[in-house]
C-alpha positions as a printed Julia matrix, in Angstrom:
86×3 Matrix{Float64}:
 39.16  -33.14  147.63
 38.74  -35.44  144.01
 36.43  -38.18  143.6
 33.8   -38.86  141.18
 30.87  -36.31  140.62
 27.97  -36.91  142.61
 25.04  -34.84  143.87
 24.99  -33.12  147.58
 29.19  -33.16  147.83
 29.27  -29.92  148.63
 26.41  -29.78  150.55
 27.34  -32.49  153.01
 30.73  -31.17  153.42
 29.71  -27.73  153.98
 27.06  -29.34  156.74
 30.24  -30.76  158.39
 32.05  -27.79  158.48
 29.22  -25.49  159.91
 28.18  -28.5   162.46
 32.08  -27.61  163.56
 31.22  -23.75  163.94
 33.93  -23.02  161.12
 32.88  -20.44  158.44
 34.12  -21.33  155.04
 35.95  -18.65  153.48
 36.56  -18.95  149.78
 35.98  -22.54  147.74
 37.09  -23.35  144.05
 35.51  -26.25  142.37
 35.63  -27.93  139.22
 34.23  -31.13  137.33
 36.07  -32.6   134.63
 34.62  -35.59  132.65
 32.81  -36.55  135.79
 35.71  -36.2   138.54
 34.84  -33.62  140.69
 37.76  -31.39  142.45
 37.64  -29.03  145.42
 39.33  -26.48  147.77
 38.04  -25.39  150.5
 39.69  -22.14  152.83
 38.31  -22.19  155.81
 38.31  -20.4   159.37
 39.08  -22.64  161.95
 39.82  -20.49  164.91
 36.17  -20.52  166.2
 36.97  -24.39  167.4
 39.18  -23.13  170.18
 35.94  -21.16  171.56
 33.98  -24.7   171.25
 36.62  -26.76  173.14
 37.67  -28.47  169.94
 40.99  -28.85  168.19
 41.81  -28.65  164.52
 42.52  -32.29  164.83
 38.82  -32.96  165.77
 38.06  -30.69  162.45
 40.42  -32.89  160.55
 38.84  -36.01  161.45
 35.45  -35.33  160.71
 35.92  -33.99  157.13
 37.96  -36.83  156.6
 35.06  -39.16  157.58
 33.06  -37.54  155.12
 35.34  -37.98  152.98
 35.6   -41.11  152.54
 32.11  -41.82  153.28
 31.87  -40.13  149.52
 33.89  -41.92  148.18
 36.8   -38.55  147.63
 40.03  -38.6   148.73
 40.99  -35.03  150.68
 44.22  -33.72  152.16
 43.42  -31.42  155.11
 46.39  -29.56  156.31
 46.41  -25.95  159.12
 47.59  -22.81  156.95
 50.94  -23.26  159.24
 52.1   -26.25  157.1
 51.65  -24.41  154.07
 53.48  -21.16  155.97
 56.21  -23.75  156.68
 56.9   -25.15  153.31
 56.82  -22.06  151.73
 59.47  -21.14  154.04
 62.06  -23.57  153.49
């Protein structure tokens, strides 16, 4: 994700991912002269046991997204797996 700083990003992404039942597992984030950058990893395989898809997951943070005002790429560790592949 990279947008302008502002307070609660993190917090109202985290809220997102926890209202999903996903566990984050390791984020890296950064402001430079007011833009702030993020990566999240997190565990998605709890949203099969809540009837949801990663699709679902995909959507939401994206909504968040851009209800702050970031733009965020949000891709399944099996695209990455893939291109690193090839």
């Amino acid at each position: 994700m990279v947008g302008q700083n502002r307070t609660g990003i993190l917090s109202r992404l985290t809220d997102v991912i926890s209202g999903l039942g996903c566990d984050i597992q390791n984020v890296s984030q950064t402001i430079v002269s007011g833009y702030f950058t993020m990566i999240l990893i997190v565990e998605v395989e709890s949203l099969q046991k809540q009837g949801k898809t990663f699709d679902e997951f995909r959507r939401a943070l994206l909504k968040e997204t851009e209800a702050l005002g970031l733009q965020a790429m949000v891709m399944h560790e099996d695209v990455l797996k893939a291109m690193h592949r090839v």
